[in-house]
XYZ file of C-alpha atoms in Angstrom:
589
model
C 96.234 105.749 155.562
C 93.815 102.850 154.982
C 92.486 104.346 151.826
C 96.224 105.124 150.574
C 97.266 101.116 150.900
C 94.097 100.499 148.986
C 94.644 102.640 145.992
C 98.634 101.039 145.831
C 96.960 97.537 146.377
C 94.440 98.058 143.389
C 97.409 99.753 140.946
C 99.981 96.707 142.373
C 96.770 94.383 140.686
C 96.484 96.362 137.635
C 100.058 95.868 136.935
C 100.208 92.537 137.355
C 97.044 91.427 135.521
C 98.242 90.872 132.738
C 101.352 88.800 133.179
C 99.499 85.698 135.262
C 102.072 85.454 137.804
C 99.745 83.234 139.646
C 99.468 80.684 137.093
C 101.190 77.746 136.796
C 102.782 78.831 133.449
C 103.728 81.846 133.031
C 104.357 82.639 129.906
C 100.845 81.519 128.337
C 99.203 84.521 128.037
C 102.304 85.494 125.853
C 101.811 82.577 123.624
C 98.479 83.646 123.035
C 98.772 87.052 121.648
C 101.743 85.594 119.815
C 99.719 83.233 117.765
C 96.971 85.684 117.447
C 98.779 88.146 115.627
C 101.078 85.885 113.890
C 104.030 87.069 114.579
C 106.117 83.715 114.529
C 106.247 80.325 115.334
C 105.367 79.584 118.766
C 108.335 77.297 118.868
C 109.766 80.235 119.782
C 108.142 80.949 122.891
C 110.000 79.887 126.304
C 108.177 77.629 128.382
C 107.966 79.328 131.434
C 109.849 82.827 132.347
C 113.320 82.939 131.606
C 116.544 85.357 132.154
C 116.903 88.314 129.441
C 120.341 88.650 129.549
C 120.479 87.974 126.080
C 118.146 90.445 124.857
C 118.901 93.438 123.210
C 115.931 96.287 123.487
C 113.606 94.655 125.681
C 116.148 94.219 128.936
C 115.053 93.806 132.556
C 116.224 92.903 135.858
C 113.123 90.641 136.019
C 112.684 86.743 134.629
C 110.897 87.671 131.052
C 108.854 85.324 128.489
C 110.917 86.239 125.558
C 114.172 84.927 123.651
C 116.408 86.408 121.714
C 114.266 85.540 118.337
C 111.355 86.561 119.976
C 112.522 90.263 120.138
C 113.534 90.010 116.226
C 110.307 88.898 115.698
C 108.526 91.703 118.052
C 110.239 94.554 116.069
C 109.108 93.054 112.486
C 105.827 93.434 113.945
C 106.135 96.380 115.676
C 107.443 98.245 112.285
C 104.835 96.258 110.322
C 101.731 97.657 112.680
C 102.785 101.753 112.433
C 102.883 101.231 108.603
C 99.406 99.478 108.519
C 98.220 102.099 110.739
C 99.611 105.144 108.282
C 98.264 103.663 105.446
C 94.889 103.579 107.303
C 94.701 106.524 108.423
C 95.704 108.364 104.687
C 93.503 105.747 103.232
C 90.223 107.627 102.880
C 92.440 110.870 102.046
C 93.826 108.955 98.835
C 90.801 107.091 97.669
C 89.068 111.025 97.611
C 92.345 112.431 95.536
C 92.468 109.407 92.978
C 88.615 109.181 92.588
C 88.552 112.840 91.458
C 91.144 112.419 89.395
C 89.578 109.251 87.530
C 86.007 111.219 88.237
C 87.880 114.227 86.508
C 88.120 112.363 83.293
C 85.505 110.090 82.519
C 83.440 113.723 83.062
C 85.726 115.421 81.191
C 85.151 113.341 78.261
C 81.237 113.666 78.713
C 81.657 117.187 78.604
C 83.582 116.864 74.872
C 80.899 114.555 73.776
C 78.082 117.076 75.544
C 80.064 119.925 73.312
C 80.479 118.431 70.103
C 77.288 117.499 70.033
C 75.700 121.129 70.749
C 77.751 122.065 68.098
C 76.463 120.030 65.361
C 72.976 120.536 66.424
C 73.277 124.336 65.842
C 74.759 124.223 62.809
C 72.059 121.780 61.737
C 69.221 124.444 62.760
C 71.532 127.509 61.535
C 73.355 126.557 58.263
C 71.850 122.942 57.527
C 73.219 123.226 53.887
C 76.470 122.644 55.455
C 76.128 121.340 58.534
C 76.804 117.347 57.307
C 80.004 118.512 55.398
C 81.114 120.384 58.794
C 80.517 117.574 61.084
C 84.388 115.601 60.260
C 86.119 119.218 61.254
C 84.335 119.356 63.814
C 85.073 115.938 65.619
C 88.715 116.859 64.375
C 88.211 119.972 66.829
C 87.302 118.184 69.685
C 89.269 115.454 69.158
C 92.609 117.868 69.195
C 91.125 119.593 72.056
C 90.603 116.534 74.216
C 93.909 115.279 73.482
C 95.290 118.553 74.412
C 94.000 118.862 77.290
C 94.681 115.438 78.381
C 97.965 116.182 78.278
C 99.161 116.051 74.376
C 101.987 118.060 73.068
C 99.470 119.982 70.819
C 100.058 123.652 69.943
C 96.373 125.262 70.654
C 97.129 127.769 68.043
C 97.383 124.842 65.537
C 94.219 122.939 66.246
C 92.118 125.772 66.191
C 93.407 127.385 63.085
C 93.214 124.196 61.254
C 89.569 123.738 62.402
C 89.201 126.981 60.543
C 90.848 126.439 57.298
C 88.710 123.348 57.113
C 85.413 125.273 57.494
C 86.014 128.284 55.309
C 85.853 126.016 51.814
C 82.095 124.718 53.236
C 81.307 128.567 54.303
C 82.458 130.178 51.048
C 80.905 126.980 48.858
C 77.017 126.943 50.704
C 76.805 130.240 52.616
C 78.490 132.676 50.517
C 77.943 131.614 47.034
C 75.179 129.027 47.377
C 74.222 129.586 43.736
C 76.819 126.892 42.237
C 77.448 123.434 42.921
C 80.698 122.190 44.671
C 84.013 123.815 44.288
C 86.542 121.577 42.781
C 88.996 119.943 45.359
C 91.937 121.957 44.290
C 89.573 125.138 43.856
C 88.554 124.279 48.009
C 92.297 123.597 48.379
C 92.651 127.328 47.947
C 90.036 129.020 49.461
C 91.499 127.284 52.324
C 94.590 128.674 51.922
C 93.074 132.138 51.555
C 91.412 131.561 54.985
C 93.909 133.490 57.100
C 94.386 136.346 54.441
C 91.124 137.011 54.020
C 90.008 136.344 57.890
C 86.408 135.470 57.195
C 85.665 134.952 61.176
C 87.404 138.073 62.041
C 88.953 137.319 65.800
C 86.963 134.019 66.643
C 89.568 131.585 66.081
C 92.541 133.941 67.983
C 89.809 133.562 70.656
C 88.948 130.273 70.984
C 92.760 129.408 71.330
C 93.168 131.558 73.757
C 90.649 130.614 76.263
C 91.655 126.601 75.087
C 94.976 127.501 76.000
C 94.104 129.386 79.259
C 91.811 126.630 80.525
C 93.773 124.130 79.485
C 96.926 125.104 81.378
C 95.123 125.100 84.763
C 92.991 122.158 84.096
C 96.606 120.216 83.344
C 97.807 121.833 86.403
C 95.320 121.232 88.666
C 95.416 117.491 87.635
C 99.118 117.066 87.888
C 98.445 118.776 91.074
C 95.991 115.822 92.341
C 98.421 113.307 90.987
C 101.304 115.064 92.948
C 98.736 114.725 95.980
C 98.873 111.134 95.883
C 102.182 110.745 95.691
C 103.273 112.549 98.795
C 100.824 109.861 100.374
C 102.385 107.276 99.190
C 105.495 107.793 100.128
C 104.719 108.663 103.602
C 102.239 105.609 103.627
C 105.573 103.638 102.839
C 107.860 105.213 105.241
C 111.133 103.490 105.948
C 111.693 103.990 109.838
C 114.990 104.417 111.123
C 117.056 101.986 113.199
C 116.029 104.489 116.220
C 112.558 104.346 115.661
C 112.435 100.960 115.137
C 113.864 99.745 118.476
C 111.605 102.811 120.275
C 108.421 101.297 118.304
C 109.810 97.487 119.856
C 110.052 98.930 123.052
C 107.174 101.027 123.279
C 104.661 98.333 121.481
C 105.814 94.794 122.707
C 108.644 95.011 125.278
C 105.174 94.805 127.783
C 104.887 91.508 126.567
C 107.731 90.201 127.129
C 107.409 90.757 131.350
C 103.347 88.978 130.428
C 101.609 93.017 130.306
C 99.857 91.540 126.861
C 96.999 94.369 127.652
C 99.162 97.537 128.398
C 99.327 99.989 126.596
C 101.462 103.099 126.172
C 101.622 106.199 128.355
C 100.637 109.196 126.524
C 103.713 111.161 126.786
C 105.515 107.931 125.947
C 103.724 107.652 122.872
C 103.416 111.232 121.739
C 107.688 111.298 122.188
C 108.391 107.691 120.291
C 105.686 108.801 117.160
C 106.793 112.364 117.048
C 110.209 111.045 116.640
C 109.341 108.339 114.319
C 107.556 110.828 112.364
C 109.760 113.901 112.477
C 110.385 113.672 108.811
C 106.733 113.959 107.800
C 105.864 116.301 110.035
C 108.551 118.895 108.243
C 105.172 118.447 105.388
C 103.065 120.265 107.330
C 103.293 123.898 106.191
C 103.775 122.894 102.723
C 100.693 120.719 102.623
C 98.613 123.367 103.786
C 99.787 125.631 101.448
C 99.245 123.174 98.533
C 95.497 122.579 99.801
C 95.218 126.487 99.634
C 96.657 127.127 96.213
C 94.486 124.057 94.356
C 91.753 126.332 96.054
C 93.225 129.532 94.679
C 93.835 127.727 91.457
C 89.995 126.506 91.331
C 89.280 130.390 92.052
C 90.632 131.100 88.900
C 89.232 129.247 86.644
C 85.948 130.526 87.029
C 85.259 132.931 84.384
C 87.080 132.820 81.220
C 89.263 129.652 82.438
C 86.318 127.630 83.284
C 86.429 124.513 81.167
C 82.964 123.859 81.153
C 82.124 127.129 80.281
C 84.721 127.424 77.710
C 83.815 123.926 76.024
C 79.611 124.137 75.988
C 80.784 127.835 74.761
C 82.319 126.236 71.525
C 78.997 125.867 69.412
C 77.820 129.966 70.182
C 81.754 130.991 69.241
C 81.314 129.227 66.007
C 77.599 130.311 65.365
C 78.911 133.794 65.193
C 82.079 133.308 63.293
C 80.229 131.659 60.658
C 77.073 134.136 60.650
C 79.894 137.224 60.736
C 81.599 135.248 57.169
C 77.510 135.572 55.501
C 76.826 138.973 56.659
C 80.350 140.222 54.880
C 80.101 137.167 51.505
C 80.625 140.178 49.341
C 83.345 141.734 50.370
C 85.017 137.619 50.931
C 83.491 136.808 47.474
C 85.886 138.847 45.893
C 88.978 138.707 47.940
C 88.837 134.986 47.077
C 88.003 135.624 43.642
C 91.299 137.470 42.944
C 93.224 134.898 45.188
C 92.041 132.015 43.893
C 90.229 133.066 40.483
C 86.801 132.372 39.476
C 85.526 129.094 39.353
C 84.065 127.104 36.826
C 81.013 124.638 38.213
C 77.877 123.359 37.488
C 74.752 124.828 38.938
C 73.098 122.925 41.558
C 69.993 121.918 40.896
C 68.062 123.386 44.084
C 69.344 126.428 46.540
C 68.727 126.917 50.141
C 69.929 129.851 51.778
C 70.117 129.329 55.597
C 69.973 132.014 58.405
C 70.956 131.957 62.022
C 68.261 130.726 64.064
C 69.905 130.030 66.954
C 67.380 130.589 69.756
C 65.556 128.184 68.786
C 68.025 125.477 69.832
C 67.635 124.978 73.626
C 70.568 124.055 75.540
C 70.767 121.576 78.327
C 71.557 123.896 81.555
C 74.095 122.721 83.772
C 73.180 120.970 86.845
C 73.298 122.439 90.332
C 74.983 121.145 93.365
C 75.666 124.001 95.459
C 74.242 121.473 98.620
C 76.585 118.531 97.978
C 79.625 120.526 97.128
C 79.467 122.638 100.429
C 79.527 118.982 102.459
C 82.264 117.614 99.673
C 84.820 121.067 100.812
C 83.399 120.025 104.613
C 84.906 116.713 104.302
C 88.019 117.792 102.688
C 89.002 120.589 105.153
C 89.297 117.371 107.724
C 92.542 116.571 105.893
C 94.263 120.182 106.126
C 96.632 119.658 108.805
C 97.245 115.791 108.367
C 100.848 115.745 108.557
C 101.176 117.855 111.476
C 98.749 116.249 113.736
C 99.606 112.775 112.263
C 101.739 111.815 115.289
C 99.605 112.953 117.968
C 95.815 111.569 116.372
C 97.723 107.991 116.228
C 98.737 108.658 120.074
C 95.033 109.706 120.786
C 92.784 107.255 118.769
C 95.000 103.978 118.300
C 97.971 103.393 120.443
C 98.232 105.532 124.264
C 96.379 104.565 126.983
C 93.272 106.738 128.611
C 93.359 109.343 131.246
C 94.240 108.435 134.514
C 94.840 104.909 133.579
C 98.125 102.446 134.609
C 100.256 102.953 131.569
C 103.604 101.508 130.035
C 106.796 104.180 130.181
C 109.094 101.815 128.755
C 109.885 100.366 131.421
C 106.862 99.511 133.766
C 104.032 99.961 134.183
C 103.605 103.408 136.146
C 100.712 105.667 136.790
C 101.536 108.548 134.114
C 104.843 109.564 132.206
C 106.942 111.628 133.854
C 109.601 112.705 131.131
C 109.274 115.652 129.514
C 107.258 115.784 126.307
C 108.713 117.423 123.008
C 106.986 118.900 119.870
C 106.888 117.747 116.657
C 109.076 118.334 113.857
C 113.393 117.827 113.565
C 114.153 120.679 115.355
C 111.914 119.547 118.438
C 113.378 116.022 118.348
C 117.064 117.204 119.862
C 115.303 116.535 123.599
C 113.444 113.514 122.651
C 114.568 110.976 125.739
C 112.892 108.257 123.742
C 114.223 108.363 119.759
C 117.621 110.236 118.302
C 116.747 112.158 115.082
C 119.846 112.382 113.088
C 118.846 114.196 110.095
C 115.570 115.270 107.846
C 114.705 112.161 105.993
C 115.923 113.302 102.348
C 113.438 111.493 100.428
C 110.403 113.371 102.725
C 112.676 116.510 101.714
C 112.272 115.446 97.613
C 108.578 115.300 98.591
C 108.808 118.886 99.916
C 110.740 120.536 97.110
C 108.333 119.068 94.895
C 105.382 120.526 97.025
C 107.488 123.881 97.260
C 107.492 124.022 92.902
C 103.958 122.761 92.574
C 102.619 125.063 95.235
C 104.540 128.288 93.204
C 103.178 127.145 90.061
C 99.562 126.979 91.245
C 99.751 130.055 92.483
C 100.879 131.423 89.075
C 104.429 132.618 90.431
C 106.429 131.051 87.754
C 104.977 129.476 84.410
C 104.858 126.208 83.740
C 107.499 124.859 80.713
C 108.183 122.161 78.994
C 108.490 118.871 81.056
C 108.417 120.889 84.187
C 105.427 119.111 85.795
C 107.415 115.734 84.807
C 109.903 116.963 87.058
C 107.583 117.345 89.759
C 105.928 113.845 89.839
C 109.032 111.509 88.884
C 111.719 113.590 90.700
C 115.404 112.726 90.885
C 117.585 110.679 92.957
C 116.818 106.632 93.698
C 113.102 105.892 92.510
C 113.112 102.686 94.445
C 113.244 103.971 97.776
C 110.841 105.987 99.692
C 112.515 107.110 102.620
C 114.468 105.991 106.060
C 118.333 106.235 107.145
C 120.654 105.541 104.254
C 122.958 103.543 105.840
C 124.672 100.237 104.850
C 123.013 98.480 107.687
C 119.835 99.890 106.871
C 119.580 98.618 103.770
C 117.537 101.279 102.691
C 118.696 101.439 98.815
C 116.082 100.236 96.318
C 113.332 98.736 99.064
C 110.031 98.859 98.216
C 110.137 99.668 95.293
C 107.318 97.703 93.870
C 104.962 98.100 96.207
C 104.890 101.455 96.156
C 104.620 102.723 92.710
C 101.614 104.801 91.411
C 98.743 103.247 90.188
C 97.352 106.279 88.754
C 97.569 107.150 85.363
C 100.084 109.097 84.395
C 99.886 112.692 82.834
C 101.744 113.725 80.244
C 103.923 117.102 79.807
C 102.086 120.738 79.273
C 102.410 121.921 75.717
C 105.412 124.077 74.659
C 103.239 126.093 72.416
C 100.923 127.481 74.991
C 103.011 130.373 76.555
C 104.425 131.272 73.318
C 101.044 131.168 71.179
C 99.653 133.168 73.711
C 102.461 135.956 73.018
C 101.692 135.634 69.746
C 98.682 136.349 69.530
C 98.542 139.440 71.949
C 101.496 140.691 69.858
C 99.387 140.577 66.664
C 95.922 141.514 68.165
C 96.813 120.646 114.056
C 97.322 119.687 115.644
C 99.557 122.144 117.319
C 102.490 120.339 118.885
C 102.014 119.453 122.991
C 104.882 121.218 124.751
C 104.933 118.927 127.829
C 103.203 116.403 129.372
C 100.144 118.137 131.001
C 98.624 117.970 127.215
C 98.869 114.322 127.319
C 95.432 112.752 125.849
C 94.124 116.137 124.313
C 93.474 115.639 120.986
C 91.526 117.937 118.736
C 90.465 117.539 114.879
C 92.577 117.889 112.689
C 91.723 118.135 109.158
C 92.763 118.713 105.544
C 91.354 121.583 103.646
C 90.196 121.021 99.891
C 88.334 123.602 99.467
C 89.718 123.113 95.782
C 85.789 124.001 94.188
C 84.483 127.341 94.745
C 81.273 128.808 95.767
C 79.582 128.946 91.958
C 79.343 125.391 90.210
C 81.480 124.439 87.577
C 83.328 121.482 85.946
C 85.162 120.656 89.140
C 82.339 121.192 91.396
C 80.472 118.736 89.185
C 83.610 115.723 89.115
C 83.609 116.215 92.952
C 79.924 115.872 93.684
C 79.696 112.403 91.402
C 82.803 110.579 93.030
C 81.080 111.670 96.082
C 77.937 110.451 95.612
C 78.738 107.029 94.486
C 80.916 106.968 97.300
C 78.825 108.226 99.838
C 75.956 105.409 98.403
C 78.455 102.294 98.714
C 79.754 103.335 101.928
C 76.124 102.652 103.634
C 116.706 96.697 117.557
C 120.447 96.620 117.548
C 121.963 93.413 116.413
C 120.283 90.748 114.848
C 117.217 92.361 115.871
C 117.485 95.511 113.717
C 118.967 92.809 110.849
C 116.242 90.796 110.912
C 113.776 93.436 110.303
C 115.650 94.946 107.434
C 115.384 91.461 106.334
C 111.979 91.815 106.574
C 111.170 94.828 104.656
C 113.575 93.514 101.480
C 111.064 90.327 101.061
């Protein structure tokens, strides 16, 4: 019996330890935390305890050491503190997304710089009579190429056949009848003409499209994919909270404070019911995050091989050293198709002759690096992220906001050794027994957010091809780009809010090329956090993580991006009423 009125003694302490009953004021402990975190002028602070009669969310039969401002205040701060903490916790998420995207292109254009250059090196060792002439086509080729795959409305078919015509005249003028001096422009003018008649590189230009056009469809993808990445988090980093969730968030975060518990925190069942309810919306991500992680994997998967882009670009130069070497070996036979196309021409001899062969061995090429170490920790640290969304709720419960095991906790009420309502899951569905926040409805911008992860998710996975503007569609969407998410109505003020803070900052990709799908044809027609079901899982928390296994096992282009962002990264890195009016007021400033 003794040691039964000791425990009650010690948890009668606990729950009055923070509200300084015994001191002469009250209320100071209050005014404190108050001016700590800024949350208003102390003028509106009582002096000592005070009836609550007036108060809206935080009522109670007891004196209390907030006013009627104080609570408007309280739930400005309350809503303010759950979006700081979202955006922290997504923070390191987005900086990996956007650094791989910028990391994607400042590579990417090393790589076109990397296989230009290879190019005009072998065609300075292999055919050095015309290699000077060849070097403007050329840095057209790459040019078009780079644009293309940066997102320009190019048709592949058109770059690379263009390339060609511009080539032939130098082939035909130093390779194939190297006895003469130049061609006349218009003479050049048609050999050129006669390229695709004659088809001096036999199936080398129908093959470079193609894997241009292959690659360069999933490269687009992939980054449009990233891009779409980063704007799911920001929307959900900018949530709008509903008028429910923002009086439960009041209640749950700073109605303590109000009876002088300035140190309490929340009950974990309290908590895990007031942020699965908050969150409901987001949590509905879930499944269709994970299956976007797994497709940019799948997608990754298949541009090994002929899709790679770094095998498909540093294969340019050995394409073209063939092509050119397969117009010498058959000059003859081109000689004279040309000849009755065009007619003979009339030109001066040269005064010296220099007949080049391939010697393309000799030409060493840089290999590519290997990082098969750094990219297994890079898909380590990405598969942290894979089920973000649906243990968002519960790892804010575990590592910010709920108090500890066995400790005196805050149910809303008072404080009380451990919550004793029941505990629902997460998601909409789950939310229809929440004691602590209503869910109306699905949040419809979070449900824009999904349909555009459903689309992205069936194009990665190569169930429907990607058309003209379609990807636009994806990241701008439809409906009210202003506004991120939250109830709709009039009260709310929900229409158009935020919608400067919360625009991308990333830059923007344009549309996939309408000539991809059809050259193609062309061309092959002439040749968790599992949800706690009640309150016994109250303070278990487990990892919960994000897959991006996006780069496979074998190295290539995005393997490389990945490791380099890392690396530098991983080297810096060492209420009702006025209330609810008054915060609506706040998020419209």
């Amino acid at each position: 019996m003794g040691v039964l009125l000791w425990t009650n003694c010690v948890f009668l302490l606990a729950c009055c330890s923070g509200l300084g009953f015994g001191s002469p004021n009250r209320c100071d402990e209050v005014r404190k935390v108050f001016q700590l975190k800024q949350i208003g002028p102390n003028q509106l602070l009582p002096l000592s305890p005070r009836p609550g009669s007036d108060l809206q969310v935080c009522m109670s039969k007891n004196l209390t050491c907030c006013t009627k401002k104080m609570e408007e205040k309280y739930q400005v701060a309350a809503r303010r503190d759950i979006q700081n903490l979202l955006q922290t916790s997504s923070s390191s998420l987005k900086f990996l997304i956007s650094r791989n995207v910028a990391a994607f292109q400042e590579t990417f254009e090393a790589l076109i710089w990397q296989a230009e250059n290879h190019t005009n090196v072998v065609l300075q060792a292999s055919y050095r009579s015309m290699a000077d002439q060849a070097v403007g086509p050329v840095r057209e080729l790459f040019t078009d190429i780079s644009l293309f795959l940066l997102g320009s409305e190019l048709s592949v078919d058109d770059l690379v056949q263009r390339f060609f015509d511009a080539l032939f005249p130098l082939v035909y003028n130093h390779l194939i009848n190297p006895g003469l001096s130049d061609i006349s422009p218009s003479y050049a003018e048609c050999v050129r003409s006669s390229r695709r008649d004659v088809r001096p590189f036999a199936a080398a230009p129908g093959l470079l499209a193609d894997q241009i056009a292959r690659c360069g469809v999933s490269g687009k993808l992939l980054i449009q994919a990233l891009h779409l990445g980063i704007e799911v988090i920001n929307t959900t980093d900018h949530l709008q909270l509903s008028r429910e969730c923002r009086r439960a968030l009041l209640k749950m975060h700073y109605c303590p404070h109000c009876q002088g518990l300035t140190q309490s925190k929340p009950c974990m069942g309290y908590c895990l019911n007031v942020m699965r309810g908050c969150l409901a919306s987001m949590a509905e991500i879930d499944s269709h995050w994970r299956e976007f992680v797994h497709s940019l994997e799948g997608l990754s998967a298949r541009m090994q091989g002929p899709q790679d882009l770094e095998q498909v670009l540093l294969g340019v130069h050995a394409l073209l050293h063939d092509a050119v070497g397969h117009a010498q070996k058959n000059g003859p036979r081109l000689s004279a198709q040309v000849h009755k196309l065009c007619g003979a021409p009339s030109r001066r001899p040269a005064q010296s002759v220099s007949i080049q062969h391939s010697s393309r061995d000799s030409i060493p090429l840089k290999a590519a690096l290997s990082g098969s170490g750094d990219s297994l920790a890079v898909r380590r640290s990405l598969r942290l992220y894979r089920t973000f969304y649906g243990g968002l709720a519960d790892q804010l419960c575990v590592s910010e906001l709920a108090s500890g095991d066995g400790q005196a906790c805050w149910n809303g009420t008072d404080i009380v050794k451990s919550y004793t309502l029941r505990v629902v899951g997460n998601g909409i569905k789950a939310q229809s027994a929440n004691p602590e926040v209503k869910v109306k409805v699905a949040d419809p911008v979070i449900n824009q957010i999904i349909d555009k992860l459903k689309h992205i998710n069936q194009l990665l996975q190569g169930k429907s091809i990607p058309k003209l503007g379609s990807l636009d569609q994806i990241e701008t969407g439809s409906g009210d780009a202003g506004r991120y998410s939250g109830d709709c109505d009039d009260e709310d003020g929900c229409g158009g809010s935020g919608g400067d803070e919360v625009k991308r900052k990333v830059p923007r990709v344009s549309k996939l090329s309408p000539d991809v799908t059809s050259d193609q044809k062309r061309r092959h027609h002439n040749h968790h956090y599992p949800p706690a079901e009640d309150s016994a899982r109250e303070g278990r928390s487990r990892s919960f993580g994000l897959t991006g296994a996006i780069w496979v096992k074998e190295f290539n282009l995005m393997s490389y991006v990945i490791i380099i962002a890392m690396t530098v990264i991983q080297r810096k890195e060492g209420g009702g009423g006025e209330a609810d009016a008054a915060d609506e007021d706040e998020q419209t400033n």
